[in-house]
JSON list of C-alpha atoms in Angstrom, two decimals:
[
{"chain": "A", "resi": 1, "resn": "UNK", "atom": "CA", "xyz": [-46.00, 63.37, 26.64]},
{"chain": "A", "resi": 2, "resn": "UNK", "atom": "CA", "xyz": [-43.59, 61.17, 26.31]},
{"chain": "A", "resi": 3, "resn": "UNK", "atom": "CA", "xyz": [-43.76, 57.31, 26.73]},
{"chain": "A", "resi": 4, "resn": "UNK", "atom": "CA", "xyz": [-40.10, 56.70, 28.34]},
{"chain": "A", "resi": 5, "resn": "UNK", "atom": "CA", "xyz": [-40.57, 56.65, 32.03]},
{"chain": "A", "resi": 6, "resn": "UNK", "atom": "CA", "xyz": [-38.63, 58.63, 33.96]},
{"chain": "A", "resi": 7, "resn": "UNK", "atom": "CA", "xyz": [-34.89, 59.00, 33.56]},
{"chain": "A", "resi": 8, "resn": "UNK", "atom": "CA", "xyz": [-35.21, 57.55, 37.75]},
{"chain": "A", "resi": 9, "resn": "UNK", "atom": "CA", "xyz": [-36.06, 54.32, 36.52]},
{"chain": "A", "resi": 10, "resn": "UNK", "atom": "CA", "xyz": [-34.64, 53.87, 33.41]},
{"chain": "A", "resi": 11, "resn": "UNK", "atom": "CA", "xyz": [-32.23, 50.57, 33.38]},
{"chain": "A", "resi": 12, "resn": "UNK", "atom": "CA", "xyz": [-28.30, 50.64, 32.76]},
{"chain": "A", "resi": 13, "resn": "UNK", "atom": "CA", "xyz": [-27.70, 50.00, 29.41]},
{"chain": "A", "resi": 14, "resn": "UNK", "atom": "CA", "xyz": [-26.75, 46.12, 28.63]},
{"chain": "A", "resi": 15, "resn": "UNK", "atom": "CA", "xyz": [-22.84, 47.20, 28.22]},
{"chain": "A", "resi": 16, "resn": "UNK", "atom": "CA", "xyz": [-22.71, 47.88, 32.01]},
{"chain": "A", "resi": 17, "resn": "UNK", "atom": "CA", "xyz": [-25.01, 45.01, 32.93]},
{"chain": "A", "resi": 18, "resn": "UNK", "atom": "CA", "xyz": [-22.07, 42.90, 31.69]},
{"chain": "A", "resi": 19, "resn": "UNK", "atom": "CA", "xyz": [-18.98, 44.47, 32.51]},
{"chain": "A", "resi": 20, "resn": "UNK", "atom": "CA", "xyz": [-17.96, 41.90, 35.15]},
{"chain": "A", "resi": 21, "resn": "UNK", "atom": "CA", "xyz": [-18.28, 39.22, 32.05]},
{"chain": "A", "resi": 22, "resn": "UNK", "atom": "CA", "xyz": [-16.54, 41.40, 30.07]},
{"chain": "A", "resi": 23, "resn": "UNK", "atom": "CA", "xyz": [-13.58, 42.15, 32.94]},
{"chain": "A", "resi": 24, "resn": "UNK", "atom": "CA", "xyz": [-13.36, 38.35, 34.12]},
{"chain": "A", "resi": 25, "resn": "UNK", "atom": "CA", "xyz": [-12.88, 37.52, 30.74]},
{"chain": "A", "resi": 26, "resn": "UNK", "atom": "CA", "xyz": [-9.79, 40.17, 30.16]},
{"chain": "A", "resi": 27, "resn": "UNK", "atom": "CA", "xyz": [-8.49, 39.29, 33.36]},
{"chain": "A", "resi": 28, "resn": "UNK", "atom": "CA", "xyz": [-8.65, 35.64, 32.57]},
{"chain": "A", "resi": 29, "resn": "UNK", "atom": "CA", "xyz": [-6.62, 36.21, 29.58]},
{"chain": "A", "resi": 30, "resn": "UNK", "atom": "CA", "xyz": [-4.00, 37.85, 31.57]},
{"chain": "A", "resi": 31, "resn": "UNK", "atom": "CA", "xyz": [-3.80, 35.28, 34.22]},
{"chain": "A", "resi": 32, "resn": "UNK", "atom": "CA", "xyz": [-3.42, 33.13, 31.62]},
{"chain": "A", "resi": 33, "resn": "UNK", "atom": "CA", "xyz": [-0.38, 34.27, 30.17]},
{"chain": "A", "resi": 34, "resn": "UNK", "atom": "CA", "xyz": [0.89, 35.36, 33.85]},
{"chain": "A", "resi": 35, "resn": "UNK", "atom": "CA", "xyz": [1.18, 31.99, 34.85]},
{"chain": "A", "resi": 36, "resn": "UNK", "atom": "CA", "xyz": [1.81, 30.19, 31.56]},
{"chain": "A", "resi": 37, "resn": "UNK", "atom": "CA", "xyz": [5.35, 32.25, 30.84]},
{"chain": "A", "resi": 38, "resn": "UNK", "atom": "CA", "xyz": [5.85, 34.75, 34.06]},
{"chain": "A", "resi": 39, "resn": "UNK", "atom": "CA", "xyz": [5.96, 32.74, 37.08]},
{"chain": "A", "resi": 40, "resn": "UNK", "atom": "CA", "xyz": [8.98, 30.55, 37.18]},
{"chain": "A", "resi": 41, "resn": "UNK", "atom": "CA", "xyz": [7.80, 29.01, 40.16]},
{"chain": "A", "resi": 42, "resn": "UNK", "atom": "CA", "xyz": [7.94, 24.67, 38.78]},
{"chain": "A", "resi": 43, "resn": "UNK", "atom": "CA", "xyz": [5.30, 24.12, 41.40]},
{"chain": "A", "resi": 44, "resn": "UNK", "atom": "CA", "xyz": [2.63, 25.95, 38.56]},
{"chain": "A", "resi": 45, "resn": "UNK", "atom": "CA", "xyz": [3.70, 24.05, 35.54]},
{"chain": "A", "resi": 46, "resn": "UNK", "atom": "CA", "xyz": [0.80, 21.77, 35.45]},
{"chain": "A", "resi": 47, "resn": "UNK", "atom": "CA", "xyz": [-1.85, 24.59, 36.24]},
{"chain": "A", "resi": 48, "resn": "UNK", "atom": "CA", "xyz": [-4.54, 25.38, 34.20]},
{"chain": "A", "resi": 49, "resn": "UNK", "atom": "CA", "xyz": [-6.91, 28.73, 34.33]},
{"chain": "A", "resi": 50, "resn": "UNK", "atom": "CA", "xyz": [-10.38, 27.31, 33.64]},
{"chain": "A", "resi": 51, "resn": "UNK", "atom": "CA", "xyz": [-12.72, 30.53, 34.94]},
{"chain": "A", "resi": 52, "resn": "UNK", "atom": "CA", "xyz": [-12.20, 33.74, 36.65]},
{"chain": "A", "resi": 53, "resn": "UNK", "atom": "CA", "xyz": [-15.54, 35.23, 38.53]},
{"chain": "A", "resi": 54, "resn": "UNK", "atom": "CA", "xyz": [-15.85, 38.68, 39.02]},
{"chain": "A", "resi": 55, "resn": "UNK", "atom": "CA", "xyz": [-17.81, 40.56, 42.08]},
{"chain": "A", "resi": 56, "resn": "UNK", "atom": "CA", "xyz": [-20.08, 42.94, 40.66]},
{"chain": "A", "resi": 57, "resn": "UNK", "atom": "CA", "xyz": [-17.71, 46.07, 42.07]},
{"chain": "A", "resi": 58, "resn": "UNK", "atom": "CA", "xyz": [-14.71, 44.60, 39.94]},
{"chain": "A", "resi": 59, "resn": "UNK", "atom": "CA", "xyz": [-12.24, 44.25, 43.35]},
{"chain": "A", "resi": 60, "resn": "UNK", "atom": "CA", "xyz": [-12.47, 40.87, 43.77]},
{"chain": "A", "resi": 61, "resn": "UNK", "atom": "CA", "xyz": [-11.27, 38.07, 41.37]},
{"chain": "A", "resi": 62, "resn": "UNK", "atom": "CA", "xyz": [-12.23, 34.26, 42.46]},
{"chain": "A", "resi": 63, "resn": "UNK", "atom": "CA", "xyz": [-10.10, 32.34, 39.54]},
{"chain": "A", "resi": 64, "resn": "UNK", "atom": "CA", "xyz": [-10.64, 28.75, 39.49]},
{"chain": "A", "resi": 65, "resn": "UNK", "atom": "CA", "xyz": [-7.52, 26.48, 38.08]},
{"chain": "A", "resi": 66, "resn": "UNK", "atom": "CA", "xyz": [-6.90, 22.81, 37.26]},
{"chain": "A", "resi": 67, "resn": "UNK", "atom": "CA", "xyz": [-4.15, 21.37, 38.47]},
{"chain": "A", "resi": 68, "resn": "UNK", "atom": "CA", "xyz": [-2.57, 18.10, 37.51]},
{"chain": "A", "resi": 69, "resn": "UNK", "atom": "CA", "xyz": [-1.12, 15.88, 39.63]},
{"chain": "A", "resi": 70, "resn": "UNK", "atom": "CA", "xyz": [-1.27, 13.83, 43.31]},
{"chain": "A", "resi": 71, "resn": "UNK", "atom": "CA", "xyz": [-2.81, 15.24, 45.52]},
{"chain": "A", "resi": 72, "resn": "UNK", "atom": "CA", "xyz": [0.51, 16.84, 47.34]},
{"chain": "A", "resi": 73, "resn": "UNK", "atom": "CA", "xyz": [0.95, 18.77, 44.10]},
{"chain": "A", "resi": 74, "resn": "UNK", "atom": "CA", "xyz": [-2.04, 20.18, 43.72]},
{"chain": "A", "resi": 75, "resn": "UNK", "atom": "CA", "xyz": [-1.85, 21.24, 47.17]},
{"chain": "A", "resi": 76, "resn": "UNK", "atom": "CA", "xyz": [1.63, 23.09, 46.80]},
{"chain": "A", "resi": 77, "resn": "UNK", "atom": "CA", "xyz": [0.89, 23.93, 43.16]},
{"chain": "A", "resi": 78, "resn": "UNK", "atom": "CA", "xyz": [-2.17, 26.25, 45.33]},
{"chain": "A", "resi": 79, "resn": "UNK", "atom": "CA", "xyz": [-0.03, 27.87, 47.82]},
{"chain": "A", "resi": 80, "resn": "UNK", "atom": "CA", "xyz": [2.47, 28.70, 45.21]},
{"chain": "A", "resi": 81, "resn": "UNK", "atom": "CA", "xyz": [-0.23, 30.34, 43.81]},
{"chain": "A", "resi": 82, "resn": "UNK", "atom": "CA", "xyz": [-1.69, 32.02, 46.48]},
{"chain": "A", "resi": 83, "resn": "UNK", "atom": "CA", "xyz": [1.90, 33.08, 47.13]},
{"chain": "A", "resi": 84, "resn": "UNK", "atom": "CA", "xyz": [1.98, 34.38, 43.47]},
{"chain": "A", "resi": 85, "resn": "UNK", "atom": "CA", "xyz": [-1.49, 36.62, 44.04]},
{"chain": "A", "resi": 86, "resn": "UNK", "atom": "CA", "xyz": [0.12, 40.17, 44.70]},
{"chain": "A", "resi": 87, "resn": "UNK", "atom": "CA", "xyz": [2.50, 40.06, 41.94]},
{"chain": "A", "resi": 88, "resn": "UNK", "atom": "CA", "xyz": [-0.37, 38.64, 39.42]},
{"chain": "A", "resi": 89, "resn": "UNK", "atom": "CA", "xyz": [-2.58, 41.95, 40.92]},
{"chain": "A", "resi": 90, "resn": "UNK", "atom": "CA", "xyz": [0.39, 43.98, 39.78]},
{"chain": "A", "resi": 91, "resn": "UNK", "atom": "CA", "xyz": [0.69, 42.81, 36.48]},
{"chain": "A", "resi": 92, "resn": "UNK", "atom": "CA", "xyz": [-2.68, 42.81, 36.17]},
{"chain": "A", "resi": 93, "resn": "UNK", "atom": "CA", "xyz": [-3.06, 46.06, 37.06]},
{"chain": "A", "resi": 94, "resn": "UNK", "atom": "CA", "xyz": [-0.42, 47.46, 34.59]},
{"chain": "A", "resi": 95, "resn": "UNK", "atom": "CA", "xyz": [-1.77, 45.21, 31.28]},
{"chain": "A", "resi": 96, "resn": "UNK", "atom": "CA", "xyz": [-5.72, 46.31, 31.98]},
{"chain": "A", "resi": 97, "resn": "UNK", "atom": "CA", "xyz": [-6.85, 49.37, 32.44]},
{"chain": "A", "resi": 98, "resn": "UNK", "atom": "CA", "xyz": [-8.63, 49.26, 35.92]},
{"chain": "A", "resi": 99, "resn": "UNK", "atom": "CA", "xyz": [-9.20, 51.64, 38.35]},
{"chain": "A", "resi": 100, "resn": "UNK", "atom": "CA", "xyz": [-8.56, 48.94, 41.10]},
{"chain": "A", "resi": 101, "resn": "UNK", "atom": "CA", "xyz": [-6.76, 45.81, 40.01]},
{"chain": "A", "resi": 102, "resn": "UNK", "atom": "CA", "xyz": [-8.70, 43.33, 41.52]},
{"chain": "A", "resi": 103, "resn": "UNK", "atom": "CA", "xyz": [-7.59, 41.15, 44.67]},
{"chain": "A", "resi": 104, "resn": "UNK", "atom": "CA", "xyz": [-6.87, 37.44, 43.43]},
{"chain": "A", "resi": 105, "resn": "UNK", "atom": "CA", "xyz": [-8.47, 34.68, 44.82]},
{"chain": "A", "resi": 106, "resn": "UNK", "atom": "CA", "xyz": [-7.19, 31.27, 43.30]},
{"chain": "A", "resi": 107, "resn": "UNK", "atom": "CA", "xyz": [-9.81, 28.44, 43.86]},
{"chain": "A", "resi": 108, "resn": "UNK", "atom": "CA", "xyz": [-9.25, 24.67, 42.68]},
{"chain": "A", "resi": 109, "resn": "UNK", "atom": "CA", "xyz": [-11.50, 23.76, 40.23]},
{"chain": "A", "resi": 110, "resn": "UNK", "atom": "CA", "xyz": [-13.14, 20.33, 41.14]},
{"chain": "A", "resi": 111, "resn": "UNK", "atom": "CA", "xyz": [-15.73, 20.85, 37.56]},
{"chain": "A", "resi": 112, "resn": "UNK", "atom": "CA", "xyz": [-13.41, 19.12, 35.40]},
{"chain": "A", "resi": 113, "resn": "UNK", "atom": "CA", "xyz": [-12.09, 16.39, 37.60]},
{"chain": "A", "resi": 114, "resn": "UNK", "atom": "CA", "xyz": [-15.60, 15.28, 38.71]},
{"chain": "A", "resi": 115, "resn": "UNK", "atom": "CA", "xyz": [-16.61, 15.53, 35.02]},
{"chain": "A", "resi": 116, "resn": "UNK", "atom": "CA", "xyz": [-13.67, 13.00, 33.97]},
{"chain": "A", "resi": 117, "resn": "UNK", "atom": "CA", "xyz": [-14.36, 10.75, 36.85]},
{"chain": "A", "resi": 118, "resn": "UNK", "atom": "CA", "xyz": [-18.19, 10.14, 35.46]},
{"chain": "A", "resi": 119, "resn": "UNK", "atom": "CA", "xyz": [-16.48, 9.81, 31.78]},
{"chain": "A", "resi": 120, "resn": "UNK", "atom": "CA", "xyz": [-14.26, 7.07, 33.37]},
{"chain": "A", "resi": 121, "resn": "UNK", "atom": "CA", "xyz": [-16.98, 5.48, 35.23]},
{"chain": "A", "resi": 122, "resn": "UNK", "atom": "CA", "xyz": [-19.35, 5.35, 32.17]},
{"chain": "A", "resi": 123, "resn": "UNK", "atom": "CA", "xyz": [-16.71, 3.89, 29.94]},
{"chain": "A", "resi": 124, "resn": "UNK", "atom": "CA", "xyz": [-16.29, 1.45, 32.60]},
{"chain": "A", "resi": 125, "resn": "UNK", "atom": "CA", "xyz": [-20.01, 0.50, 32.41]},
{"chain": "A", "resi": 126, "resn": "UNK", "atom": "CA", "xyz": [-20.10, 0.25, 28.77]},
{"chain": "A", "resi": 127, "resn": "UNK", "atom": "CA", "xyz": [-16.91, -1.94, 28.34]},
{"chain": "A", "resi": 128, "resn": "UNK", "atom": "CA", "xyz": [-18.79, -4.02, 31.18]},
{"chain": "A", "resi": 129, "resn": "UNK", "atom": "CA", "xyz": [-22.07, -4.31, 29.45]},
{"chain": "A", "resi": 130, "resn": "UNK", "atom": "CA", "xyz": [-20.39, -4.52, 26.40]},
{"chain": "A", "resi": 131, "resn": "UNK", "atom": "CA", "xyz": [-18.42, -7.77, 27.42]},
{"chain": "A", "resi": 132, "resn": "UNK", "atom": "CA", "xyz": [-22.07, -9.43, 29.26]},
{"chain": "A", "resi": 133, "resn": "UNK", "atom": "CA", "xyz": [-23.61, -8.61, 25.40]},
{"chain": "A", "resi": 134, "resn": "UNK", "atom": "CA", "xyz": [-20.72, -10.49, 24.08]},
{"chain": "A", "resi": 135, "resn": "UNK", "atom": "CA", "xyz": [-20.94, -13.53, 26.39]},
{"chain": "A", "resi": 136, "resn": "UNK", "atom": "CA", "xyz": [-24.91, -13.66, 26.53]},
{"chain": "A", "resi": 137, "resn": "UNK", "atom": "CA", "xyz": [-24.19, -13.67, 22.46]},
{"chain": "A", "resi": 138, "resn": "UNK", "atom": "CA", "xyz": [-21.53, -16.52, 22.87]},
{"chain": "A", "resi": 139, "resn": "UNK", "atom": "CA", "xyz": [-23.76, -18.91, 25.16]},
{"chain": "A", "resi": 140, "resn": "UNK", "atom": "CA", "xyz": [-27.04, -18.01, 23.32]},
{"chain": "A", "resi": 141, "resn": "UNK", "atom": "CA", "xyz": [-25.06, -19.04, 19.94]},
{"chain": "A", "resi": 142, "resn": "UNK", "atom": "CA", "xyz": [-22.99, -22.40, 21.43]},
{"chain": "A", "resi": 143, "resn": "UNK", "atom": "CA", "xyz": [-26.88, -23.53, 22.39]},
{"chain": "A", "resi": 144, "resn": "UNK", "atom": "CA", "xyz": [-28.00, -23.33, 19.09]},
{"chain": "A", "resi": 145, "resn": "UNK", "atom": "CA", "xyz": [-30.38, -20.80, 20.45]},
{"chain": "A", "resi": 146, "resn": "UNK", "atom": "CA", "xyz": [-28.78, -17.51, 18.52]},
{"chain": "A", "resi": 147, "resn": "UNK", "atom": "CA", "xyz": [-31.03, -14.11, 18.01]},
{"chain": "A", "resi": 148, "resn": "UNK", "atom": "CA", "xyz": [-32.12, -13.49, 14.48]},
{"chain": "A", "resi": 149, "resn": "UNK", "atom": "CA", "xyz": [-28.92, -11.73, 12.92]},
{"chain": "A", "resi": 150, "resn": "UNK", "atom": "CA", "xyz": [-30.40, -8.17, 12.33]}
]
């Protein structure tokens, strides 16, 4: 008898458990150099592909960018994107070998500019508790009062 159960309820092996990883990485890649040397559009210059998510059926790409700039250019730097979307699919479609080239979905990435506005914010709070050390050590010394030197 044999102690595999049966072939019912075996699991998928691990290779097709992460094919979406696999694909949004490849497709990431692509997008990458799509919009880094392709696209002449200068509304894109300042983009940056920072993740592409895959559905689980491989038709839908959600690929999140960084853009720099005001506001206003981030906004059209998006629609020139979104504008962009069938002819990425296209050349997508012809560099990968997918039975559907999936439908692009560009998505601004907020990840990185929320992570640079805490960065700021702490270095703000350091330089600001660095320069209250610096005075409490000024006073404390000008009193005569000074912490042992360590």
């Amino acid at each position: 008898m044999s102690a595999l159960p049966p072939s019912s309820f075996r699991l998928p092996p691990l290779v097709t458990l992460r094919r979406p990883e696999k694909v949004a990485e490849a497709v990431r890649e692509e997008i990458i150099q799509i919009v880094g040397y392709e696209l002449d559009d200068p509304r894109v210059l300042g983009v940056m592909v920072t993740d592409v998510r895959m559905a689980d059926d491989l038709r839908d790409a959600s690929v999140y960018v960084m853009v720099e700039g005001s506001e206003e250019e981030i906004g059209q730097a998006l629609v020139a994107l979104r504008n962009a979307a069938p002819y990425v699919r296209r050349q997508l479609s012809a560099a990968l070998s997918l039975r559907h080239a999936p439908l692009i979905h560009f998505v601004r990435d907020t990840v990185e500019e929320r992570a640079a506005r805490v960065d700021k914010l702490l270095n703000e709070l350091g330089e600001e508790n660095r320069r209250e050390s610096a005075e409490e050590t000024k006073e404390a010394s000008e009193e005569g009062d000074a912490p042992p030197a360590l």
